[in-house]
Coordinates of C-alpha atoms in Angstrom, one line a residue:
Chain A
M194 CA -14.1 -12.5 43.4
I195 CA -11.7 -14.6 41.3
A196 CA -13.5 -13.6 38.1
H197 CA -13.2 -10.0 39.2
Q198 CA -9.5 -10.3 39.8
R199 CA -9.1 -12.0 36.5
K200 CA -10.9 -9.2 34.7
L201 CA -8.6 -6.7 36.5
G202 CA -5.6 -8.6 35.3
I203 CA -6.9 -8.5 31.7
V204 CA -7.4 -4.8 31.9
I205 CA -3.9 -4.2 33.3
V206 CA -2.3 -6.3 30.6
S207 CA -4.4 -4.5 28.0
Y208 CA -3.1 -1.1 29.2
V209 CA 0.5 -2.3 29.2
V210 CA 0.2 -3.6 25.6
L211 CA -1.4 -0.5 24.2
I212 CA 0.8 2.0 26.0
V213 CA 4.0 0.2 24.9
L214 CA 2.9 0.0 21.3
A215 CA 1.7 3.6 21.3
L216 CA 5.1 4.7 22.6
I217 CA 7.0 2.7 20.1
T218 CA 4.9 4.3 17.4
I219 CA 5.0 7.9 18.5
L220 CA 8.5 8.3 20.1
P221 CA 10.5 8.0 16.9
L222 CA 8.3 10.6 15.2
I223 CA 8.7 13.0 18.2
W224 CA 12.4 12.5 18.1
L225 CA 12.5 13.2 14.4
L226 CA 10.6 16.4 14.8
Y227 CA 12.7 18.0 17.5
T228 CA 16.0 16.7 16.1
S229 CA 15.2 18.4 12.8
F230 CA 15.9 21.8 14.5
K231 CA 19.3 20.8 15.7
P232 CA 22.5 21.6 13.7
H233 CA 24.6 18.6 12.7
K234 CA 27.2 19.2 15.4
E235 CA 24.6 19.1 18.2
I236 CA 23.1 15.8 16.9
I237 CA 26.6 14.2 16.9
E238 CA 27.3 15.4 20.5
N239 CA 24.0 14.1 21.9
V240 CA 21.3 12.4 19.8
F241 CA 18.8 12.5 22.6
A242 CA 19.0 16.2 23.7
L243 CA 16.4 18.8 22.8
P244 CA 17.7 21.5 20.5
R245 CA 19.4 24.4 22.4
V246 CA 17.7 26.9 20.1
F247 CA 14.9 26.4 17.7
S248 CA 16.4 27.6 14.5
M249 CA 14.8 27.2 11.0
D250 CA 18.3 27.1 9.5
N251 CA 18.2 23.4 8.6
Y252 CA 14.8 23.9 6.9
Q253 CA 16.0 26.9 4.8
R254 CA 19.1 25.1 3.5
T255 CA 17.2 21.8 2.9
W256 CA 14.5 23.6 1.0
E257 CA 17.0 25.1 -1.3
F258 CA 19.6 22.3 -1.8
G259 CA 17.0 19.5 -2.0
R260 CA 14.8 21.5 -4.5
F261 CA 11.9 20.7 -2.2
G262 CA 9.8 23.5 -3.8
I263 CA 9.5 21.8 -7.1
A264 CA 9.3 18.4 -5.5
S265 CA 6.3 19.6 -3.4
F266 CA 4.7 21.1 -6.4
N267 CA 5.2 17.8 -8.4
S268 CA 3.8 15.7 -5.5
I269 CA 0.7 17.9 -5.3
F270 CA 0.3 17.9 -9.0
Y271 CA 0.7 14.1 -9.5
S272 CA -1.5 13.3 -6.5
T273 CA -4.3 15.7 -7.2
V274 CA -4.6 15.1 -11.0
A275 CA -4.2 11.3 -10.7
T276 CA -6.7 11.1 -7.8
L277 CA -9.4 13.1 -9.6
L278 CA -9.0 11.2 -12.9
T279 CA -8.8 7.8 -11.3
T280 CA -11.9 8.5 -9.2
L281 CA -13.9 9.8 -12.1
L282 CA -12.9 6.9 -14.4
A283 CA -13.7 4.4 -11.6
L284 CA -17.1 5.9 -11.0
M285 CA -17.9 5.7 -14.7
T286 CA -16.8 2.1 -14.8
G287 CA -18.6 1.3 -11.7
Y288 CA -21.8 2.7 -13.1
G289 CA -21.4 0.7 -16.3
F290 CA -20.7 -2.5 -14.3
A291 CA -23.5 -2.1 -11.8
K292 CA -26.4 -0.7 -13.8
F293 CA -26.2 -1.7 -17.4
G294 CA -27.0 -5.3 -17.0
Y295 CA -24.5 -6.7 -19.5
K296 CA -23.9 -9.4 -17.0
R297 CA -21.4 -11.5 -19.0
L298 CA -19.2 -8.7 -20.3
S299 CA -19.3 -6.7 -17.1
G300 CA -18.6 -9.7 -15.0
F301 CA -15.6 -10.6 -17.1
L302 CA -14.2 -7.1 -17.1
Y303 CA -14.9 -6.7 -13.3
Y304 CA -12.8 -9.8 -12.5
F305 CA -10.2 -8.6 -15.0
F306 CA -9.9 -5.5 -12.8
I307 CA -9.9 -7.4 -9.5
L308 CA -7.0 -9.5 -10.8
G309 CA -5.0 -6.3 -11.0
L310 CA -5.0 -6.1 -7.2
L311 CA -2.6 -9.1 -7.2
I312 CA -0.2 -7.6 -9.7
T313 CA 2.7 -5.8 -8.1
V314 CA 4.0 -2.6 -9.5
H315 CA 7.5 -4.1 -9.7
S316 CA 6.4 -6.9 -12.0
V317 CA 5.6 -4.4 -14.8
L318 CA 8.4 -1.9 -14.3
V319 CA 10.6 -3.4 -16.9
P320 CA 8.1 -3.5 -19.8
L321 CA 6.6 -0.2 -18.6
F322 CA 10.0 1.5 -18.8
I323 CA 10.6 0.0 -22.3
M324 CA 7.1 0.9 -23.5
E325 CA 7.4 4.5 -22.2
S326 CA 10.8 5.1 -23.8
F327 CA 9.3 3.7 -27.1
L328 CA 6.3 6.1 -26.9
N329 CA 8.6 9.0 -25.7
L330 CA 6.5 9.2 -22.5
D331 CA 9.5 8.7 -20.2
D332 CA 10.6 11.8 -18.5
T333 CA 7.2 13.5 -18.9
R334 CA 4.5 14.2 -16.3
L335 CA 2.0 12.4 -18.5
G336 CA 4.2 9.3 -18.4
I337 CA 4.0 9.3 -14.6
L338 CA 0.3 10.1 -14.4
L339 CA -0.9 7.3 -16.7
P340 CA 0.6 4.4 -14.7
Y341 CA -0.6 6.1 -11.4
I342 CA -4.1 6.0 -12.8
A343 CA -3.9 2.5 -14.2
F344 CA -2.7 1.1 -10.9
G345 CA -5.2 3.0 -8.8
L346 CA -8.1 1.7 -10.9
P347 CA -8.6 -1.9 -9.7
F348 CA -9.3 -1.0 -6.1
L349 CA -11.4 2.1 -6.9
V350 CA -13.4 0.2 -9.5
Y351 CA -14.1 -2.4 -6.8
L352 CA -15.2 0.3 -4.3
S353 CA -17.4 2.1 -6.8
T354 CA -19.0 -0.9 -8.3
S355 CA -20.0 -2.4 -5.0
Y356 CA -21.4 0.9 -3.8
I357 CA -23.3 1.8 -7.0
R358 CA -25.0 -1.6 -6.9
T359 CA -26.7 -0.6 -3.7
I360 CA -28.2 2.6 -5.2
P361 CA -32.0 2.0 -6.0
T362 CA -32.7 1.8 -9.7
A363 CA -36.2 3.6 -9.6
L364 CA -34.9 7.1 -9.9
E365 CA -32.4 6.4 -12.6
E366 CA -35.0 4.5 -14.6
A367 CA -37.6 7.3 -14.3
A368 CA -35.0 9.7 -15.6
L369 CA -34.1 7.4 -18.6
I370 CA -37.8 7.1 -19.5
D371 CA -38.1 10.9 -19.4
G372 CA -35.4 10.9 -22.1
A373 CA -32.3 11.8 -20.1
S374 CA -29.1 10.4 -21.5
Y375 CA -27.0 7.9 -19.6
I376 CA -24.2 10.4 -19.2
R377 CA -26.8 12.8 -17.8
V378 CA -28.0 10.2 -15.4
F379 CA -24.4 9.5 -14.3
W380 CA -23.8 13.2 -13.6
S381 CA -27.0 14.1 -11.9
I382 CA -28.1 10.9 -10.2
I383 CA -25.2 8.4 -9.7
V384 CA -22.5 10.9 -8.8
P385 CA -24.5 12.8 -6.2
M386 CA -25.8 9.6 -4.7
S387 CA -22.3 8.1 -4.4
R388 CA -21.0 10.9 -2.3
P389 CA -20.0 8.8 0.7
V390 CA -17.9 6.4 -1.3
I391 CA -16.5 9.2 -3.4
G392 CA -15.0 10.7 -0.3
T393 CA -13.3 7.4 0.6
M394 CA -12.1 6.9 -2.9
L395 CA -10.6 10.4 -3.2
I396 CA -8.8 10.2 0.1
F397 CA -7.5 6.7 -0.2
S398 CA -6.3 7.3 -3.7
F399 CA -4.6 10.6 -2.7
L400 CA -2.8 8.9 0.1
S401 CA -1.4 6.1 -2.1
N402 CA -0.5 8.5 -4.9
W403 CA 1.3 10.8 -2.5
N404 CA 3.5 8.0 -1.1
E405 CA 4.2 6.4 -4.5
F406 CA 7.9 6.0 -5.1
V407 CA 8.8 3.4 -7.7
F408 CA 7.2 4.9 -10.8
V409 CA 8.7 8.3 -10.4
F410 CA 12.0 6.8 -9.4
T411 CA 12.4 4.5 -12.4
L412 CA 10.5 6.4 -15.1
T413 CA 12.2 9.8 -14.7
S414 CA 15.8 10.9 -14.7
K415 CA 15.2 14.7 -14.4
A416 CA 15.3 16.3 -10.9
T417 CA 12.6 18.7 -11.9
L418 CA 10.1 15.8 -12.3
R419 CA 10.7 14.3 -8.9
S420 CA 8.0 13.8 -6.3
L421 CA 8.7 14.3 -2.6
P422 CA 9.6 10.7 -1.7
V423 CA 12.0 10.5 -4.6
A424 CA 13.5 13.9 -3.7
V425 CA 14.0 12.8 -0.1
N426 CA 15.6 9.6 -1.2
A427 CA 18.0 11.5 -3.5
F428 CA 18.7 14.1 -0.8
A429 CA 19.4 11.4 1.8
G430 CA 21.9 9.8 -0.5
G431 CA 23.8 13.1 -1.1
M432 CA 23.4 14.9 2.2
A433 CA 23.7 11.9 4.5
R434 CA 26.7 13.6 6.2
D435 CA 24.6 16.4 7.6
F436 CA 22.1 14.9 9.9
G437 CA 20.4 18.2 10.6
L438 CA 19.6 18.7 6.9
L439 CA 18.5 15.0 6.6
F440 CA 16.1 15.3 9.6
S441 CA 14.5 18.5 8.3
A442 CA 14.1 16.9 4.9
L443 CA 12.2 13.9 6.5
T444 CA 10.1 16.3 8.5
I445 CA 9.2 18.3 5.4
A446 CA 7.9 15.2 3.7
T447 CA 6.0 14.0 6.8
I448 CA 4.2 17.0 8.2
P449 CA 1.7 17.5 5.4
M450 CA 0.7 13.8 5.6
I451 CA 0.2 13.9 9.4
V452 CA -2.1 16.9 9.0
F453 CA -3.9 15.1 6.2
Y454 CA -4.2 12.1 8.5
F455 CA -5.8 14.0 11.4
V456 CA -8.3 15.7 9.0
F457 CA -9.3 12.5 7.1
R458 CA -8.5 9.7 9.5
K459 CA -12.0 8.2 9.4
K460 CA -12.1 8.1 5.6
I461 CA -8.7 6.6 5.4
A462 CA -9.7 3.9 7.8
Q463 CA -12.8 3.2 5.8
G464 CA -10.7 2.8 2.6
F465 CA -8.5 0.2 4.3
A466 CA -11.4 -1.6 5.9
A467 CA -13.6 -1.6 2.7
G468 CA -11.7 -4.4 1.0
S469 CA -12.2 -6.8 3.8
I470 CA -15.7 -6.4 5.3
K471 CA -18.1 -9.2 4.6
E472 CA -21.2 -8.2 2.7
Chain B
M37 CA -47.9 -1.1 -39.5
P38 CA -45.7 2.0 -39.8
L39 CA -46.2 2.6 -36.1
L40 CA -44.8 -0.8 -35.2
S41 CA -41.8 -0.5 -37.4
E42 CA -41.2 2.9 -35.9
G43 CA -41.3 1.3 -32.5
I44 CA -38.7 -1.3 -33.5
E45 CA -36.6 1.4 -34.9
T46 CA -36.6 3.5 -31.7
R47 CA -35.9 0.4 -29.7
Q48 CA -32.9 -0.4 -31.8
K49 CA -31.8 3.2 -31.6
Q50 CA -32.1 3.0 -27.8
R51 CA -30.2 -0.2 -27.6
R52 CA -27.5 1.4 -29.7
K53 CA -27.5 4.4 -27.5
K54 CA -27.2 2.2 -24.4
R55 CA -24.3 0.3 -25.9
N56 CA -22.5 3.4 -26.9
S57 CA -22.9 4.9 -23.5
Y58 CA -21.6 1.8 -21.9
A59 CA -18.5 1.9 -24.1
L60 CA -18.0 5.6 -23.3
L61 CA -18.2 4.9 -19.5
V62 CA -16.2 1.7 -19.3
G63 CA -13.9 2.1 -22.3
P64 CA -11.3 4.6 -21.0
S65 CA -10.6 2.6 -17.8
V66 CA -10.3 -0.7 -19.7
F67 CA -8.0 0.9 -22.2
L68 CA -5.7 2.5 -19.6
Y69 CA -5.7 -0.6 -17.4
G70 CA -5.1 -2.9 -20.5
V71 CA -2.2 -0.8 -21.9
F72 CA -0.4 0.0 -18.6
I73 CA -0.9 -3.2 -16.6
I74 CA -2.2 -6.2 -18.7
F75 CA 0.0 -5.5 -21.7
P76 CA 3.2 -5.1 -19.6
V77 CA 2.4 -8.4 -17.8
I78 CA 2.1 -10.3 -21.0
F79 CA 5.2 -8.5 -22.3
S80 CA 7.1 -9.8 -19.2
G81 CA 5.9 -13.3 -19.9
V82 CA 7.2 -13.2 -23.4
F83 CA 10.5 -11.4 -22.7
G84 CA 11.2 -13.8 -19.8
F85 CA 12.2 -16.3 -22.5
T86 CA 14.8 -14.1 -24.1
E87 CA 18.2 -12.7 -23.5
W88 CA 18.1 -9.0 -24.1
D89 CA 20.1 -6.0 -23.0
G90 CA 17.3 -3.5 -23.9
V91 CA 19.0 -2.3 -27.1
G92 CA 19.6 -5.1 -29.6
I93 CA 17.3 -7.8 -30.8
P94 CA 16.0 -10.2 -28.1
Q95 CA 17.4 -13.7 -28.4
F96 CA 15.0 -16.6 -27.6
I97 CA 16.6 -18.8 -25.0
G98 CA 13.7 -20.9 -23.7
F99 CA 13.7 -21.6 -20.0
D100 CA 17.4 -20.7 -19.5
N101 CA 16.5 -17.5 -17.5
Y102 CA 14.3 -19.5 -15.1
V103 CA 17.0 -22.2 -14.7
S104 CA 19.6 -19.5 -13.9
I105 CA 17.3 -17.7 -11.5
F106 CA 16.6 -20.8 -9.4
S107 CA 20.3 -21.8 -9.3
D108 CA 21.5 -18.3 -8.3
P109 CA 22.3 -18.5 -4.5
V110 CA 21.6 -14.8 -4.3
F111 CA 18.1 -15.2 -5.5
L112 CA 17.5 -18.2 -3.1
F113 CA 18.7 -16.1 -0.2
D114 CA 16.4 -13.3 -1.3
L115 CA 13.5 -15.7 -1.4
R116 CA 14.4 -16.7 2.2
N117 CA 14.2 -13.0 3.1
N118 CA 10.8 -12.7 1.4
F119 CA 9.5 -15.6 3.4
L120 CA 10.7 -14.0 6.6
I121 CA 8.6 -11.0 5.6
V122 CA 5.6 -13.2 4.9
A123 CA 6.1 -14.8 8.3
I124 CA 6.4 -11.6 10.2
S125 CA 3.3 -10.3 8.5
V126 CA 1.2 -13.4 9.1
F127 CA 2.5 -14.3 12.6
G128 CA 3.3 -10.8 13.8
Q129 CA 1.1 -8.1 12.2
L130 CA -2.0 -10.2 12.2
P131 CA -2.0 -11.4 15.9
I132 CA -0.8 -8.0 17.3
G133 CA -3.3 -6.2 15.1
F134 CA -6.0 -8.5 16.3
V135 CA -5.2 -8.3 20.0
V136 CA -5.1 -4.5 19.8
A137 CA -8.4 -4.3 17.9
Y138 CA -10.0 -6.7 20.4
I139 CA -8.9 -4.6 23.4
I140 CA -10.2 -1.4 21.8
Y141 CA -13.4 -3.0 20.5
R142 CA -14.3 -4.6 23.9
K143 CA -13.5 -1.3 25.6
L144 CA -11.0 -3.0 28.0
V145 CA -9.2 0.3 28.3
V146 CA -10.2 4.0 28.5
G147 CA -9.3 6.1 25.5
G148 CA -9.3 3.4 22.9
K149 CA -9.9 6.0 20.1
V150 CA -6.6 7.7 21.1
F151 CA -4.6 4.5 20.8
E152 CA -6.3 3.6 17.6
T153 CA -5.4 7.0 16.1
V154 CA -1.8 6.7 17.2
L155 CA -1.2 3.2 16.0
F156 CA -2.7 3.8 12.6
L157 CA -0.6 6.9 12.0
P158 CA 2.5 5.3 10.3
I159 CA 0.4 4.3 7.3
T160 CA 0.3 7.9 6.1
I161 CA 4.1 8.4 6.1
S162 CA 6.0 7.5 2.9
A163 CA 8.0 4.2 3.2
V164 CA 11.1 6.1 2.0
V165 CA 10.8 8.6 4.9
I166 CA 10.2 5.7 7.4
A167 CA 13.2 3.8 6.0
I168 CA 15.6 6.8 6.4
L169 CA 14.3 7.6 9.9
W170 CA 14.8 4.1 11.1
N171 CA 18.2 4.0 9.6
Q172 CA 19.1 6.9 11.9
I173 CA 17.9 4.7 14.8
F174 CA 19.5 1.3 13.8
G175 CA 22.5 2.7 12.0
P176 CA 26.1 2.5 13.4
S177 CA 26.0 6.1 14.6
G178 CA 22.3 6.0 15.4
L179 CA 20.0 6.3 18.3
L180 CA 20.1 2.7 19.4
T181 CA 23.9 2.7 19.5
A182 CA 23.8 5.8 21.7
L183 CA 21.2 4.2 23.9
M184 CA 23.2 0.9 24.3
R185 CA 26.3 2.9 25.1
L186 CA 24.5 4.4 28.0
L187 CA 23.0 1.1 29.1
V188 CA 26.1 -1.1 28.9
N189 CA 28.4 1.8 29.9
D190 CA 30.8 1.1 27.0
P191 CA 31.5 4.2 24.8
R192 CA 32.8 2.0 22.0
Y193 CA 29.7 -0.2 21.6
V194 CA 28.3 -0.2 18.1
F195 CA 24.9 -1.7 17.1
A196 CA 25.9 -3.7 14.0
V197 CA 23.1 -6.1 13.4
F198 CA 23.0 -5.3 9.6
E199 CA 26.5 -6.8 9.2
N200 CA 25.3 -10.2 10.4
R201 CA 24.1 -12.4 7.5
V202 CA 21.6 -14.3 9.6
F203 CA 20.1 -11.3 11.5
A204 CA 20.5 -8.5 9.1
M205 CA 16.8 -8.7 8.3
V206 CA 15.7 -8.1 11.9
P207 CA 15.6 -4.3 11.8
I208 CA 13.7 -4.4 8.6
L209 CA 11.2 -6.9 9.9
F210 CA 10.7 -4.7 13.0
V211 CA 10.0 -1.6 10.8
I212 CA 7.6 -3.6 8.7
L213 CA 5.7 -4.5 11.9
W214 CA 5.9 -0.8 13.0
M215 CA 4.5 0.4 9.8
Y216 CA 1.7 -2.0 8.9
T217 CA 0.3 -3.5 12.1
G218 CA -2.1 -0.5 12.4
V219 CA -3.7 -1.4 9.1
Y220 CA -4.7 -4.8 10.3
M221 CA -5.9 -3.3 13.6
I222 CA -8.2 -1.0 11.6
I223 CA -9.5 -3.9 9.4
F224 CA -10.1 -6.0 12.5
I225 CA -11.9 -3.2 14.3
A226 CA -14.2 -2.6 11.3
N227 CA -15.1 -6.3 11.1
L228 CA -15.6 -6.7 14.9
Q229 CA -18.0 -3.8 14.7
S230 CA -20.0 -5.8 12.1
I231 CA -20.7 -8.6 14.6
S232 CA -24.2 -8.0 16.1
P233 CA -24.0 -6.6 19.6
S234 CA -27.0 -8.6 20.7
V235 CA -24.8 -11.7 20.5
F236 CA -22.4 -10.3 23.1
E237 CA -25.3 -9.1 25.4
A238 CA -26.8 -12.6 25.4
A239 CA -23.4 -14.1 26.2
V240 CA -22.8 -11.7 29.1
I241 CA -26.2 -12.4 30.5
D242 CA -25.5 -16.2 30.3
G243 CA -22.4 -15.5 32.4
A244 CA -19.7 -16.1 29.7
S245 CA -16.2 -15.1 30.6
E246 CA -14.0 -12.8 28.5
G247 CA -12.1 -15.9 27.3
Q248 CA -15.3 -17.7 26.3
I249 CA -16.6 -14.7 24.4
L250 CA -13.3 -14.5 22.5
W251 CA -13.0 -18.2 21.6
R252 CA -16.7 -19.1 21.1
I253 CA -18.0 -15.9 19.5
V254 CA -15.3 -13.7 18.1
I255 CA -12.8 -16.0 16.6
P256 CA -15.4 -18.1 14.7
A257 CA -16.9 -15.0 13.3
M258 CA -13.5 -13.7 12.2
T259 CA -12.0 -16.8 10.4
N260 CA -13.1 -15.4 7.1
I261 CA -11.3 -12.1 7.8
L262 CA -8.2 -13.8 9.1
F263 CA -8.1 -15.5 5.8
T264 CA -8.6 -12.3 3.7
T265 CA -6.0 -10.4 5.7
S266 CA -3.5 -13.3 5.3
I267 CA -3.9 -12.8 1.6
F268 CA -3.2 -9.1 2.0
A269 CA -0.2 -9.9 4.1
I270 CA 1.2 -12.3 1.6
S271 CA 0.7 -10.2 -1.5
G272 CA 1.9 -7.1 0.4
S273 CA 5.1 -9.0 1.5
L274 CA 6.1 -9.9 -2.0
K275 CA 5.6 -6.3 -3.0
S276 CA 7.9 -4.9 -0.3
F277 CA 10.4 -2.8 -2.2
D278 CA 10.3 0.9 -1.3
L279 CA 11.1 0.4 2.4
I280 CA 14.1 -2.0 2.0
F281 CA 15.3 -0.2 -1.1
A282 CA 15.6 3.1 0.8
M283 CA 16.8 1.5 4.0
T284 CA 19.6 -0.8 2.9
G285 CA 19.3 -1.1 -0.9
G286 CA 19.5 -4.8 -0.3
G287 CA 23.0 -4.6 1.1
P288 CA 25.4 -5.2 2.7
A289 CA 26.4 -8.1 0.3
H290 CA 22.7 -9.0 -0.5
Y291 CA 22.0 -9.7 3.2
T292 CA 18.7 -7.8 3.2
E293 CA 17.9 -8.2 -0.5
V294 CA 14.4 -9.4 -1.6
V295 CA 13.3 -10.7 -4.9
A296 CA 11.8 -7.3 -6.0
I297 CA 15.1 -5.6 -5.4
Y298 CA 16.9 -8.5 -7.2
M299 CA 14.7 -7.8 -10.2
Y300 CA 15.3 -4.1 -10.0
L301 CA 19.1 -4.5 -9.9
Q302 CA 19.2 -7.1 -12.7
T303 CA 17.2 -4.8 -15.0
F304 CA 18.1 -1.2 -14.2
R305 CA 21.6 -1.7 -13.1
F306 CA 22.9 -4.6 -15.1
Y307 CA 20.5 -4.1 -18.1
N308 CA 19.5 -7.8 -18.2
F309 CA 16.0 -7.0 -19.4
G310 CA 15.1 -10.5 -20.4
Y311 CA 16.3 -11.9 -17.1
G312 CA 14.6 -9.1 -15.1
S313 CA 11.3 -9.9 -16.9
A314 CA 11.6 -13.6 -16.0
V315 CA 12.1 -12.5 -12.3
S316 CA 8.9 -10.5 -12.6
V317 CA 7.0 -13.5 -13.8
V318 CA 8.4 -15.5 -10.8
I319 CA 7.2 -12.8 -8.4
V320 CA 3.6 -12.9 -9.8
A321 CA 3.7 -16.7 -9.9
L322 CA 4.9 -16.9 -6.3
S323 CA 2.2 -14.6 -5.0
L324 CA -0.5 -16.4 -7.0
G325 CA 0.8 -19.8 -5.8
L326 CA 0.9 -18.8 -2.2
I327 CA -2.6 -17.4 -2.3
T328 CA -4.0 -20.5 -4.1
L329 CA -2.3 -22.6 -1.4
L330 CA -3.9 -20.5 1.3
R331 CA -7.3 -20.7 -0.4
V332 CA -7.1 -24.5 -0.7
S333 CA -6.1 -25.0 2.9
Y334 CA -8.8 -22.6 4.0
K335 CA -11.5 -24.6 2.2
R336 CA -10.2 -27.8 3.9
I337 CA -10.4 -26.2 7.3
E338 CA -13.8 -24.8 6.6
K339 CA -15.0 -28.2 5.5
R340 CA -13.7 -29.9 8.6
F341 CA -14.9 -27.4 11.2
G342 CA -17.5 -25.2 9.4

């Protein structure tokens, strides 16, 4: 009886904890969404109230003033290209590390990459900025893509190497004996067999590239090269007086990622968990 | 005999082929990583010993930058703010994330998946967006002020915690909790799922209570993960930049500044490139130092109890 009551108590406390946390998480986002339809005056009058009319006016003006068209294009461009290239390079590297048997060299290089997980973006900003101006890469799309790729590599190399290690060698060896080249083996055996981890790599990489801020912010000065987070930041600085515009800008930057989240939630979770699970 | 030498030749050929393929596969990544990460890190190490405004010739000044950094009260206050973030991560995100993961994993509530989905959601939103959104909540004309005006029935009430030197970090710490706790929840759930279910079944049959299951089975199986996630929390804390930069920019009067922002301002606003490089080195050293400390203490604990 006492044990039963105790169990009930635990269940009630559990519900309270989860419901409170869920509300704290979701309410600000709901507030953001409906407030983005209110004109500035209405927001000042009452921050809580629902909009009197759902007008797209804020969105139209924000899209124009904030140059969100070009920023969205840039975000899609940087994220897609960097994600594809990083994933391809990481898979190639993972294949080399996992299957070629150069134990010493691969081991050394592997730890060399893992060390990169500890290095923060900010600790290389200064030299990166100087280096890019020296190579005339600053204020170019390439100059943004290359650091994105370099910083994405350590984690993806970690993911691909540990996955490719688990692929049985028999098939690959048979192909090599039949005279297939290593590149051929990579394309027609390793890549198809790595499909599950490729999904995680692509999605995890896309998410971090999409939300990247510092590189674009420091390495570019042109408004036409800005990604969405940087455009939102610039817009918030300039348009902070009109809350309606501000809220619609925030919503524009948020909605695609929420859709992305609901489509790929499982893969995103796998990416975050992958670094920690004991083997 | 010619057959044998042919065999050696093809084997050599194959070995060369293998070596070239390896270089082709691994080379591009190593090159990019070396040029865009390792080289800049070494660069920082060297320029940290110089005084340089980014244009002229760098002047070698030994450890002067480091001496100035550690005698700058602003830097020391920033360091204090960084440690607050480490503390909220290790003593806030980890325990809350763990409790939630445990509740969901043990199915103590119905609809655990729904809660999991909601709590993990903030991770997809850009830190800049989150910062500006919460500014609209904590700011002087924000949601919290309006809410408090209703609650205390005083139309002139203003929520002004940012203006208090001691407590200015509180809203930021709260947002950090809001943003990242879900990640730790996800990590814990994944690791709880890797504990064999038969262990639980046996415990339940033996009449173990929920508390006993938690303390005797789950916690011991999770010490390794608690350690790993603490490392994530520490290195993540020292990286915190985007959120604070977009939320307060480190202000007012450096109250919410952290070392990464200090470095940014020194370099890109005051053009002290040498000094900024030295600050970068301090950031990397701090994160390595803290992680080593954690590793050593973990080994000690493992030795005593493991």
